[in-house]
Coordinates of C-alpha atoms and ligand atoms in Angstrom, one line a residue:
X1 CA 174.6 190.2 236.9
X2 CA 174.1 188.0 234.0
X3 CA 170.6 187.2 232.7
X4 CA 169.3 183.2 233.2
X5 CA 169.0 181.3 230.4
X6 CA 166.1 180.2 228.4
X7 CA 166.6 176.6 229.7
X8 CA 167.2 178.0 233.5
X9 CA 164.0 180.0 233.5
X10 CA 162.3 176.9 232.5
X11 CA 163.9 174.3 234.8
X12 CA 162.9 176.8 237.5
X13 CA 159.4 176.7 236.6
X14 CA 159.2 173.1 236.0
X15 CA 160.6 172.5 240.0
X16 CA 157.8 174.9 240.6
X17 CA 155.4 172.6 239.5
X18 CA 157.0 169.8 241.2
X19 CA 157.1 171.0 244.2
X20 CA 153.6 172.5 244.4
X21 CA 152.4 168.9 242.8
X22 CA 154.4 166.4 244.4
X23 CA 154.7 165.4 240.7
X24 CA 159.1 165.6 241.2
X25 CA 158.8 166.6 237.5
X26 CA 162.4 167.4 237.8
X27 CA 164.1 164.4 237.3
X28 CA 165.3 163.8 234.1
X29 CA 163.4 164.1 230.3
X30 CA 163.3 167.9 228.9
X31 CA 162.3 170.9 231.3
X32 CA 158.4 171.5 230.8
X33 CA 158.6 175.1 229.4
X34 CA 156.1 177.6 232.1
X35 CA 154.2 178.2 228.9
X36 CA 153.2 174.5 228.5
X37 CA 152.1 173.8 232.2
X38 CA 148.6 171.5 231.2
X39 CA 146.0 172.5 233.2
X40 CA 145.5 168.7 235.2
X41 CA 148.1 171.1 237.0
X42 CA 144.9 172.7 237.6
X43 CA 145.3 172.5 241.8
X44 CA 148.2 175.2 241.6
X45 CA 145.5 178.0 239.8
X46 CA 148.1 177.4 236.2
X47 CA 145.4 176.7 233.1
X48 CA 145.6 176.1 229.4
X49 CA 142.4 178.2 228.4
X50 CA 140.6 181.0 230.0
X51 CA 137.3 178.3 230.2
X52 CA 139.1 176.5 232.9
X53 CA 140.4 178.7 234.9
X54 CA 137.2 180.7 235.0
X55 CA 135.5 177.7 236.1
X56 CA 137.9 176.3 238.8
X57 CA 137.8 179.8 240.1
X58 CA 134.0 180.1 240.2
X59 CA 134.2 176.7 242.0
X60 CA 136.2 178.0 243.9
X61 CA 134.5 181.6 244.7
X62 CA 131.4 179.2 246.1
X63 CA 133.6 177.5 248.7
X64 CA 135.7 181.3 249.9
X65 CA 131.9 182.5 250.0
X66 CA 130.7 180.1 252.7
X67 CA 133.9 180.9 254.3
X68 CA 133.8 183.5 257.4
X69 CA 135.8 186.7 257.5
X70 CA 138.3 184.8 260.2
X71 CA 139.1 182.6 257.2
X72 CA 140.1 185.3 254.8
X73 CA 142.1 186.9 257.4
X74 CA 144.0 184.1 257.9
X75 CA 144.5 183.0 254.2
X76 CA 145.6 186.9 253.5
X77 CA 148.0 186.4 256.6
X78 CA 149.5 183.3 255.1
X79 CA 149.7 184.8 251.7
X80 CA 152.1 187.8 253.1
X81 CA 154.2 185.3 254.7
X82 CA 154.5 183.7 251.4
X83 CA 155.5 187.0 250.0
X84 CA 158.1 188.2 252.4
X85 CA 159.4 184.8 251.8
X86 CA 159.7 185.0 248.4
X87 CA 159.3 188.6 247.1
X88 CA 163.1 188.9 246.6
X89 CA 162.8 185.4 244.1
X90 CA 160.0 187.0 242.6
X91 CA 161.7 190.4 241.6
X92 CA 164.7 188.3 240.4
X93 CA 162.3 186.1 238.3
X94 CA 160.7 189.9 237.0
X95 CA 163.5 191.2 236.6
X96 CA 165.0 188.6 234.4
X97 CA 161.9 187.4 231.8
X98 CA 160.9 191.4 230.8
X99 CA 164.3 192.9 231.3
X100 CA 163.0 196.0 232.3
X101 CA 163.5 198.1 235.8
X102 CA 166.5 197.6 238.5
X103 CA 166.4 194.5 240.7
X104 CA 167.1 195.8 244.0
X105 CA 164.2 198.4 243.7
X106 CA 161.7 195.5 242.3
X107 CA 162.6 193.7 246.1
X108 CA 161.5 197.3 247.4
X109 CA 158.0 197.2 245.1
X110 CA 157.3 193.4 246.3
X111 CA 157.9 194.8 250.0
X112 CA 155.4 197.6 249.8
X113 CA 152.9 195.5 248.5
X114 CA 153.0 192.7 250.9
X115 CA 152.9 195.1 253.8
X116 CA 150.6 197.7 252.7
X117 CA 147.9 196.6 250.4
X118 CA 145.2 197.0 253.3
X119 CA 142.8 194.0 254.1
X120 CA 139.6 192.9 255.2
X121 CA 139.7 196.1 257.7
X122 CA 139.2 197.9 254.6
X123 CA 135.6 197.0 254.4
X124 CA 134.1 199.6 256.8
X125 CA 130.1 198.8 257.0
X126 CA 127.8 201.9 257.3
X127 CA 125.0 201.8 260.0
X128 CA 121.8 204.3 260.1
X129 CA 119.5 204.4 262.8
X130 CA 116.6 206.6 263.3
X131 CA 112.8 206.4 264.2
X132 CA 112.3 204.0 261.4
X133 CA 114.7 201.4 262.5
X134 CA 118.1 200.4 261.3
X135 CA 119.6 200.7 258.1
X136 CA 122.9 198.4 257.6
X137 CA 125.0 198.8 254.2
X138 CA 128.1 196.2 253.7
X139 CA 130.5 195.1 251.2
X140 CA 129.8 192.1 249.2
X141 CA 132.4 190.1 246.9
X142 CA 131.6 190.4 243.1
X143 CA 132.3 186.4 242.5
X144 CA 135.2 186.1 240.0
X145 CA 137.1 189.2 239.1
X146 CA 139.0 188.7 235.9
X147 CA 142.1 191.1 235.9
X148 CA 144.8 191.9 232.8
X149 CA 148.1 193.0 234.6
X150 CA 151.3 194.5 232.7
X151 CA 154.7 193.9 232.2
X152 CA 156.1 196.9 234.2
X153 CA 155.4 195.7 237.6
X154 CA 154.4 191.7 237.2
X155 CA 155.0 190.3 240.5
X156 CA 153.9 193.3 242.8
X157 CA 150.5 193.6 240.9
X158 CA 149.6 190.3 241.4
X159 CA 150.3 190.3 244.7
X160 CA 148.3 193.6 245.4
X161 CA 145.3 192.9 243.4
X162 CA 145.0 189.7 244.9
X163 CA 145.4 190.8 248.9
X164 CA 142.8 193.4 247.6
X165 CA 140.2 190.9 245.9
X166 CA 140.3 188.7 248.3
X167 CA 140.0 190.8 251.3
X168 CA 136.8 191.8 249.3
X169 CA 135.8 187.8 249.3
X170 CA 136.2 187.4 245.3
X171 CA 138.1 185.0 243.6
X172 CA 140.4 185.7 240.7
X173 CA 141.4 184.8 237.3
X174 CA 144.5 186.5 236.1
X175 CA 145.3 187.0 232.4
X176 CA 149.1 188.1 232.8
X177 CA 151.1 190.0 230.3
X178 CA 152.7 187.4 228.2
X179 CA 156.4 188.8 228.3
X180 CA 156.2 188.0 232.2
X181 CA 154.0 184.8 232.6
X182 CA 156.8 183.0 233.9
X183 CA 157.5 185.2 237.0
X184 CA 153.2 185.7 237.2
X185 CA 152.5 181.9 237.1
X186 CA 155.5 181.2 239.4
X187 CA 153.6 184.0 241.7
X188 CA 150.3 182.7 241.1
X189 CA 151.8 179.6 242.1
X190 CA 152.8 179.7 245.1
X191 CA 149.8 182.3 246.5
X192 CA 147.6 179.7 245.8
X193 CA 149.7 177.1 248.0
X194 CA 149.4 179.9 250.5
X195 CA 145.8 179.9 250.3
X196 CA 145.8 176.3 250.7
X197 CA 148.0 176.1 253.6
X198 CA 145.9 178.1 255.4
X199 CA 142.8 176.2 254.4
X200 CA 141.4 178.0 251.7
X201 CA 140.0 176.5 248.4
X202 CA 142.5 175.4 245.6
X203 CA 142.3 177.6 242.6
X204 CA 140.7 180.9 244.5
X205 CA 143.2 182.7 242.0
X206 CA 144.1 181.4 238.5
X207 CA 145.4 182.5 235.6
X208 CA 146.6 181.1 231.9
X209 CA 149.5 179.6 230.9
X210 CA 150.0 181.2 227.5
X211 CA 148.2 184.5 227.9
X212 CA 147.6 186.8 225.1
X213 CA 145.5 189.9 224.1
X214 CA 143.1 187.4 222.4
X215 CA 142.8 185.6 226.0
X216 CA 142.8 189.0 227.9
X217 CA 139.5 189.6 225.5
X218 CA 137.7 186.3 225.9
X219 CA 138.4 186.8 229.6
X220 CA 137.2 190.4 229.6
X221 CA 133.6 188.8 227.9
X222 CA 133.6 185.4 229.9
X223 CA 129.8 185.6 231.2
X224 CA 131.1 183.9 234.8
X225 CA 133.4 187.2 235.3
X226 CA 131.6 190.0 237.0
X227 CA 134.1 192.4 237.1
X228 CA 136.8 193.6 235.1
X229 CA 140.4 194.8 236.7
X230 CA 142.8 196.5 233.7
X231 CA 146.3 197.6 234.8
X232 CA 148.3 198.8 231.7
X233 CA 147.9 201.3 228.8
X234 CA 145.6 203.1 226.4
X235 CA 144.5 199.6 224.6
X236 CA 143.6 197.7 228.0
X237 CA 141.9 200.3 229.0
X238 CA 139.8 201.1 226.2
X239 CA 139.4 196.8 225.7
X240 CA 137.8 197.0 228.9
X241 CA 135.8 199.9 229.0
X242 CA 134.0 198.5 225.6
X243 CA 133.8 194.9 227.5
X244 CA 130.1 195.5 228.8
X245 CA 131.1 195.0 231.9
X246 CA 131.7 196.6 234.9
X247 CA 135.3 197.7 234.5
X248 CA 138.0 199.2 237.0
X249 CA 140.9 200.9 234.7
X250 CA 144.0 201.7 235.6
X251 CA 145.7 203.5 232.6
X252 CA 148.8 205.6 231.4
X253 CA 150.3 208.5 233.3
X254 CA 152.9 210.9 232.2
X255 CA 153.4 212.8 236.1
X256 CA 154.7 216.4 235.8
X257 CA 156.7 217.7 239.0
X258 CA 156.5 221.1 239.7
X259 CA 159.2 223.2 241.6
X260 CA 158.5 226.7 242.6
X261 CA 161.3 229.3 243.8
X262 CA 160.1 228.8 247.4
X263 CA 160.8 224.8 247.4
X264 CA 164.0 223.4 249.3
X265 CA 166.1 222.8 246.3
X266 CA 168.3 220.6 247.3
X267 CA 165.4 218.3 248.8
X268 CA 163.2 218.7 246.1
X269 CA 166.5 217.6 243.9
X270 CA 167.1 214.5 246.2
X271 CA 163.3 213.5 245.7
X272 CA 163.0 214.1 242.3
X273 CA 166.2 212.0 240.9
X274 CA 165.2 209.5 243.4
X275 CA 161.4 209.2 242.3
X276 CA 162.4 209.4 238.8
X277 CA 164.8 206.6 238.9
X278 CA 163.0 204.0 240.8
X279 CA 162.7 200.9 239.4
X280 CA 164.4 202.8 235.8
X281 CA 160.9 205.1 235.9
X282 CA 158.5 202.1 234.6
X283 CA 156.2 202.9 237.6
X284 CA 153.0 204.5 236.0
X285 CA 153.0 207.0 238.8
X286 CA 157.0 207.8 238.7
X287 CA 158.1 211.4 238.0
X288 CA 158.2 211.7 234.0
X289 CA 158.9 214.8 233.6
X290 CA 159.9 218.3 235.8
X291 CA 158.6 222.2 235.2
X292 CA 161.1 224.6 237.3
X293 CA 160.9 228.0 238.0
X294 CA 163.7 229.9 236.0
X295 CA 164.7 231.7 239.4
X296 CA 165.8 228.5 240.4
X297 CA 166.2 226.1 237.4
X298 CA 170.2 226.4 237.5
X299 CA 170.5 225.5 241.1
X300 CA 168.1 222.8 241.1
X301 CA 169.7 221.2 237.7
X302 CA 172.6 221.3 239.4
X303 CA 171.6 219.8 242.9
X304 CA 170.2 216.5 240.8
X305 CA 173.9 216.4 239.5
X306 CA 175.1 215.6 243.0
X307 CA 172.6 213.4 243.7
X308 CA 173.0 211.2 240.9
X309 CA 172.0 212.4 237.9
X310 CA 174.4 213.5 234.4
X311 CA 173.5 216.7 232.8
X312 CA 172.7 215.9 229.1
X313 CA 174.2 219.1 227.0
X314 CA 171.8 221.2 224.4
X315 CA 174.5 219.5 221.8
X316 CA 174.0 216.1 222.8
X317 CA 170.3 216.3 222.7
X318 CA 169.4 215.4 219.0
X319 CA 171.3 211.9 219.6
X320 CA 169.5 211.1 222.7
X321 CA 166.4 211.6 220.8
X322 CA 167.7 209.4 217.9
X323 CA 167.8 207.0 220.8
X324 CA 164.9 207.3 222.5
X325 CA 162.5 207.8 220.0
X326 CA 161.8 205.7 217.0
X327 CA 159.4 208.5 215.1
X328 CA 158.9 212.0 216.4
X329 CA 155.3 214.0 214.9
X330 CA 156.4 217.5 215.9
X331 CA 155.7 219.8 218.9
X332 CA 153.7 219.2 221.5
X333 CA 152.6 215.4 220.1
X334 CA 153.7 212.4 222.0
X335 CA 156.4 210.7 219.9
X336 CA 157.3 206.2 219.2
X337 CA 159.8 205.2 221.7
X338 CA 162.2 202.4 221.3
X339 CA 160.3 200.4 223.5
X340 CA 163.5 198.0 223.9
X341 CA 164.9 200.9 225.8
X342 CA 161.9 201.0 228.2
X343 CA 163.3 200.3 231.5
X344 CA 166.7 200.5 230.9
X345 CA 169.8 201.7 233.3
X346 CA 170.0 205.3 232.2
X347 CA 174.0 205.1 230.9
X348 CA 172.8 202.3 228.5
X349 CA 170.3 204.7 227.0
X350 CA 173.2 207.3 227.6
X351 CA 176.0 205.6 225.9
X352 CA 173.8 204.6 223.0
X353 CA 173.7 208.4 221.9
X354 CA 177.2 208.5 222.6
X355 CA 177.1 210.0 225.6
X356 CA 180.3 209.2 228.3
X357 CA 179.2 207.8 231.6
X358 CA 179.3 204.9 234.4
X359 CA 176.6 202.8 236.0
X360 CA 176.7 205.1 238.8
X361 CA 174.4 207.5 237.0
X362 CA 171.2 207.1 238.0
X363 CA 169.5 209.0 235.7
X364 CA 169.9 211.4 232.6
X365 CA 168.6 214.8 232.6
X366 CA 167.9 216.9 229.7
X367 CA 166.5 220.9 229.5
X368 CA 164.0 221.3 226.5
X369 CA 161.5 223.8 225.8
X370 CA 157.7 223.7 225.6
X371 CA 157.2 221.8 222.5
X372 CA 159.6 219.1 223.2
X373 CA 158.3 215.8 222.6
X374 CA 160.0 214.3 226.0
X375 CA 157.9 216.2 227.4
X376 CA 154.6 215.2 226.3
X377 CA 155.5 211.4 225.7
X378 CA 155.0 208.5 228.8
X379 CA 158.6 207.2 228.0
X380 CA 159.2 204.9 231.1
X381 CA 163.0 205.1 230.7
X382 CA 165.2 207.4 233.4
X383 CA 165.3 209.6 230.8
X384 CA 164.3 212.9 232.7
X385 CA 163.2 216.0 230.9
X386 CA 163.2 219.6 232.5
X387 CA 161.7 223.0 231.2
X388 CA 161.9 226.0 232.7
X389 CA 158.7 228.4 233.5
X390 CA 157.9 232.0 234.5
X391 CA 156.6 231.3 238.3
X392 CA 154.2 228.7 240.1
X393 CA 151.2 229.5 238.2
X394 CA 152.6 229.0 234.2
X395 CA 153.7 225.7 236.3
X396 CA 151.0 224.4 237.3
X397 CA 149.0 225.2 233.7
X398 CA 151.6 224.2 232.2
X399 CA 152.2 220.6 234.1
X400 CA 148.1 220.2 233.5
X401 CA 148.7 220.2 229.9
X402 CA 151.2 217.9 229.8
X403 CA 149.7 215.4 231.9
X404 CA 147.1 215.2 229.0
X405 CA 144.6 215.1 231.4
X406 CA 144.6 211.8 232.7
X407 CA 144.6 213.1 236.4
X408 CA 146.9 210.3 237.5
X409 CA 150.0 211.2 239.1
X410 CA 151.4 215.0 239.9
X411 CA 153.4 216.6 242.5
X412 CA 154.7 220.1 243.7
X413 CA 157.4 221.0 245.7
X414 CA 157.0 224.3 247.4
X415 CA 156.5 225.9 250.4
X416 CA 153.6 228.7 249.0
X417 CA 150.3 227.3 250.9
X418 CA 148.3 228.8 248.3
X419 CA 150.6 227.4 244.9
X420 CA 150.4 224.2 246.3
X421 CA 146.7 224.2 247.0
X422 CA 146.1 225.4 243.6
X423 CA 148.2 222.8 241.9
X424 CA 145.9 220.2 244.2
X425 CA 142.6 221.9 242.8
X426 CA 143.8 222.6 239.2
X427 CA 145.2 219.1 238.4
X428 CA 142.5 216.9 239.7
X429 CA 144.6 214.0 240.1
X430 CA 144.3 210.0 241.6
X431 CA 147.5 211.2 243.7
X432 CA 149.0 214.8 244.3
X433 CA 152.2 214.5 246.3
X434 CA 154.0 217.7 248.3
X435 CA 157.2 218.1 248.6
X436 CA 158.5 214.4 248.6
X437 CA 159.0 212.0 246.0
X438 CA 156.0 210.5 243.9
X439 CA 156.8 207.3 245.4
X440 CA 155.6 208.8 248.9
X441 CA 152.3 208.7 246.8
X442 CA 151.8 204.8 246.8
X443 CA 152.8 205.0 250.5
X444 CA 156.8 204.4 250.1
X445 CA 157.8 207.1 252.7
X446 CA 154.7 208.8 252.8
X447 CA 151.5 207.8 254.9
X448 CA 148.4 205.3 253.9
X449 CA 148.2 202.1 252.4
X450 CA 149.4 201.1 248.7
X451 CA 147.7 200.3 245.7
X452 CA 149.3 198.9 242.1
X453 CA 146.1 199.8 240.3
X454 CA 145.3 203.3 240.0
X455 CA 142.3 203.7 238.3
X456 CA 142.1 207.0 237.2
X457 CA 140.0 206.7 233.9
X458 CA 137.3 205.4 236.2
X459 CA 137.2 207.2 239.1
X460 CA 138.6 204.8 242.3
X461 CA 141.7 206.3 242.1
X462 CA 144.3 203.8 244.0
X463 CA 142.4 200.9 244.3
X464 CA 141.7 198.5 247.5
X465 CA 139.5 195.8 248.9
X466 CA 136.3 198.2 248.8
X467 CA 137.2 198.8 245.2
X468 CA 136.6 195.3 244.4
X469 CA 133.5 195.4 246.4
X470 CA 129.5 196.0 245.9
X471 CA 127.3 197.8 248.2
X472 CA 124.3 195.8 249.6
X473 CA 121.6 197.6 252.1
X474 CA 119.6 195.6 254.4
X475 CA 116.6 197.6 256.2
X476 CA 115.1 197.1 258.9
X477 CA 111.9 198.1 260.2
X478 CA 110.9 200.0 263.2
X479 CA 113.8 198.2 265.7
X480 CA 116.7 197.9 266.5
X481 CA 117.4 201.3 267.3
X482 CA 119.1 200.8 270.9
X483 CA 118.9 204.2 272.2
Ligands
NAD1 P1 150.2 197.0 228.1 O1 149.0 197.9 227.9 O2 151.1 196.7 227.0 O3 149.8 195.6 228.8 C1 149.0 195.5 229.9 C2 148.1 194.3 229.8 O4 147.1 194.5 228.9 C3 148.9 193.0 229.3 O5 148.5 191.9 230.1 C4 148.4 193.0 227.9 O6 148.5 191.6 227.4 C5 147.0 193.5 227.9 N1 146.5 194.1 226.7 C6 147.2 195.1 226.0 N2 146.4 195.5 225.0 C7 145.2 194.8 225.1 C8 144.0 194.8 224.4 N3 143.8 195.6 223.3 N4 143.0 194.0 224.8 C9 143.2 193.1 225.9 N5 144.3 193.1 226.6 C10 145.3 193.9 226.2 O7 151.0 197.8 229.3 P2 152.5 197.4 229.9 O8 153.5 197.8 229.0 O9 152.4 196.1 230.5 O10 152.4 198.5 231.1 C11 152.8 199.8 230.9 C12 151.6 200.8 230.8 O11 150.7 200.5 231.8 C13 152.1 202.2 231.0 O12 151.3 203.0 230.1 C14 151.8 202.5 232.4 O13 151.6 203.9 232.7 C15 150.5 201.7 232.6 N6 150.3 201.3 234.0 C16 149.4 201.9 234.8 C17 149.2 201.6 236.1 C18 148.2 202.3 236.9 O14 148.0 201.9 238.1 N7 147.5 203.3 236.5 C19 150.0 200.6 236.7 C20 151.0 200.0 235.9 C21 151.1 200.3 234.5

């Protein structure tokens, strides 16, 4: 499928804006690039500096607050009919400004967000009643959240964070990564003509038109934004957590799978080459790497082979590292990737380092030892490292290691009760899948609800409307109390 042009991206974006303005800036003159949308387009949430849209969101914020929880239902409603409308345009749009990932599995993200990012039924209140009288604790809105997003998964991050915020009854102001803001202004676009069609305030999520890390930061200390939402890596994270404000991170991963000799190989096979080659692996929570019991190594390598992976040889290794990696620091450190192969179909990356193959292949798969920097390094490319351990125990230390800790994202497949409950207690991670892809983990094919922003350096883990939420108690005295 061939990429759109500069100028198409741009005449897409400028129809945008006529559409959601009535302005019909379509006809004729040169296309108004996404990047230079002025901010008198203010009504569609699309700013020139961070001051504005702070400000029309905290206008806005005051009118969603007087608003009644019917409302928000209805505006969160409206906004996933938006989204099944046009989550397919939006993972073309993705898919096409950053390059990065598969279309057809970007559709799949879009879906899962728009039907499971839970809602105002999220917001359980607590009641306490004794001789003294009633205690009553709810969740209150923060006011205006400002959140960074990345580049990996644009569109569906967006659409999560803001089903989440707003259930919560905050408004938002996005600062988006700047090699997507045409897909995230597009999306922040036409949620905010959602919200309005439904009768909510204009500009109850905003965002900039030319973001950058500068704007991330003045956004991250704007004294109007109460709380701070980071999805991305190590320098978002540690942006926010020196912000002074009350930060939600959700950082790097680098999830180990672990396969004991008791696991259903061929499943665990199927599951593994399936999670590890979603959307190209540039989910933060996709399989990056596998440890496999040498009693079963050979069988399992060769059930991913049928399943759509291509055996890399111990010969072609050193060019696919040539590839892969820009500089290497020795064992055991994490190396530079070629970040232009982030998100790439694995037989580009494949026939780079010379290696024979078709688009069929869904993935490359390599066997390294221990000290192999594939291992240890988040590469986000379905380039799929596996190394071969004694039994379920050097496994699981093993995979603990490797995952740095960051306690994101591991899994196990096995069907030894007491290996998989010490994998569970050992690794201390935001998500700890059995026997099923990693993906069953944000809810695709496994139970619960899904979350975009899993914020394991702070503690929330995957994220929802409570998330975004502050306790408040109200006590009363000596009544109340019905029985
Ligand atoms: P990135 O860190 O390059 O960018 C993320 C966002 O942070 C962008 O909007 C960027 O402009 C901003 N940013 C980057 N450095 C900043 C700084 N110093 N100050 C202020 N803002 C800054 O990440 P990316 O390439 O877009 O995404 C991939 C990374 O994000 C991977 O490491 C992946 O694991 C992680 N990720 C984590 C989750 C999660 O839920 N835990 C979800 C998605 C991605």
């Amino acid at each position: 499928m061939a990429n759109l042009s500069e100028q198409e991206i741009d005449l897409i974006a400028q129809r945008i804006v006529a559409d959601l303005t009535g302005r019909g800036g379509a006809t004729g003159g040169k296309p108004e690039k996404a990047s230079s949308i002025p901010s008198s387009t203010g009504e569609i949430g699309i700013f020139s500096t961070i001051e504005d849209a702070v400000k029309a969101a905290s206008v806005a914020f005051c009118q969603y607050d007087q608003m009644g929880l019917k409302k928000r239902n209805e505006i969160i409603a409206s906004i996933r009919q938006s989204m099944r409308q046009h989550g397919e345009a939006l993972a073309r749009m993705a898919w096409e400004e950053t390059s990065l990932g598969r279309f057809e599995d970007k559709i799949l993200k879009n879906q899962l967000v728009t039907e499971k990012t839970p809602g105002t039924e999220d917001l359980v209140p607590v009641a306490i009643t004794g001789d003294n009288g009633l205690m009553l604790m709810e969740l209150a809105p923060y006011g205006v959240i400002g959140a960074i997003t990345p580049t990996t998964n644009p569109t569906s991050t967006i659409i999560n964070n803001t089903i989440g915020m707003l259930a919560a009854g905050n408004s938002i102001v996005f600062n988006v990564h700047p090699n997507a803001k045409r897909c995230s202004c597009y999306n922040v676009a036409i949620i905010n003509k959602a919200i309005v069609a439904a009768g909510g305030p204009r500009n109850l999520i905003t965002c900039v038109s030319n973001p950058t890390v500068e704007s991330a930061q003045a956004l991250m200390k704007h004294p109007a934004v109460r709380l701070v939402v980071v999805t991305g890596g190590g320098g978002v994270v540690h942006a926010a957590m020196s912000s002074g404000k009350r930060a939600i991170c959700a950082g790097p991963g680098n999830p180990p799978t672990v396969v004991d000799e008791t696991a259903d190989i061929d499943k665990a096979a199927r599951d593994i080459v399936f999670g590890a080659s979603f959307d190209n692996n540039i989910i933060c929570a996709d399989e990056k790497e596998c440890l496999a019991v040498s009693s079963i190594a050979d069988k399992l390598i060769k059930a991913m082979t049928y399943n759509g992976a291509l055996l890399v040889t111990k010969e072609q290794l050193p060019a696919l590292e040539k590839v892969v990696f820009k500089k290497m620091y020795g064992p055991r450190q994490e190396a530079d990737i070629d970040r232009s192969l982030i998100g790439k179909n694995a037989s580009i990356i494949l026939q780079k380092a010379g290696i024979r193959c078709d688009d069929s292949v869904r993935l490359g798969i390599v066997e390294v030892d221990h000290d192999h920097p594939l291992l240890w390094t988040e590469q986000m490319m379905p380039i799929f490292p596996i190394t071969r351990v004694r039994d379920a125990d050097e496994g699981i230390d093993f995979a603990l290691q490797l995952e740095h800790p960051r306690r994101h994202s591991v899994s196990m497949h096995s069907d030894n009760l007491s290996n998989l409950s010490r994998m569970a207690r050992e690794c201390d991670a935001s998500i700890y899948v059995k026997n099923g892809p990693m993906l069953a983990g944000l809810g695709y094919g496994g139970e619960g609800y899904t979350s975009f922003t899993i914020a394991s350096p702070t503690g929330e883990g995957m994220t929802s409307a409570k998330s975004f939420s502050r306790w408040r108690r109200c006590t009363l005295v000596g009544a109340f109390r019905i029985v």
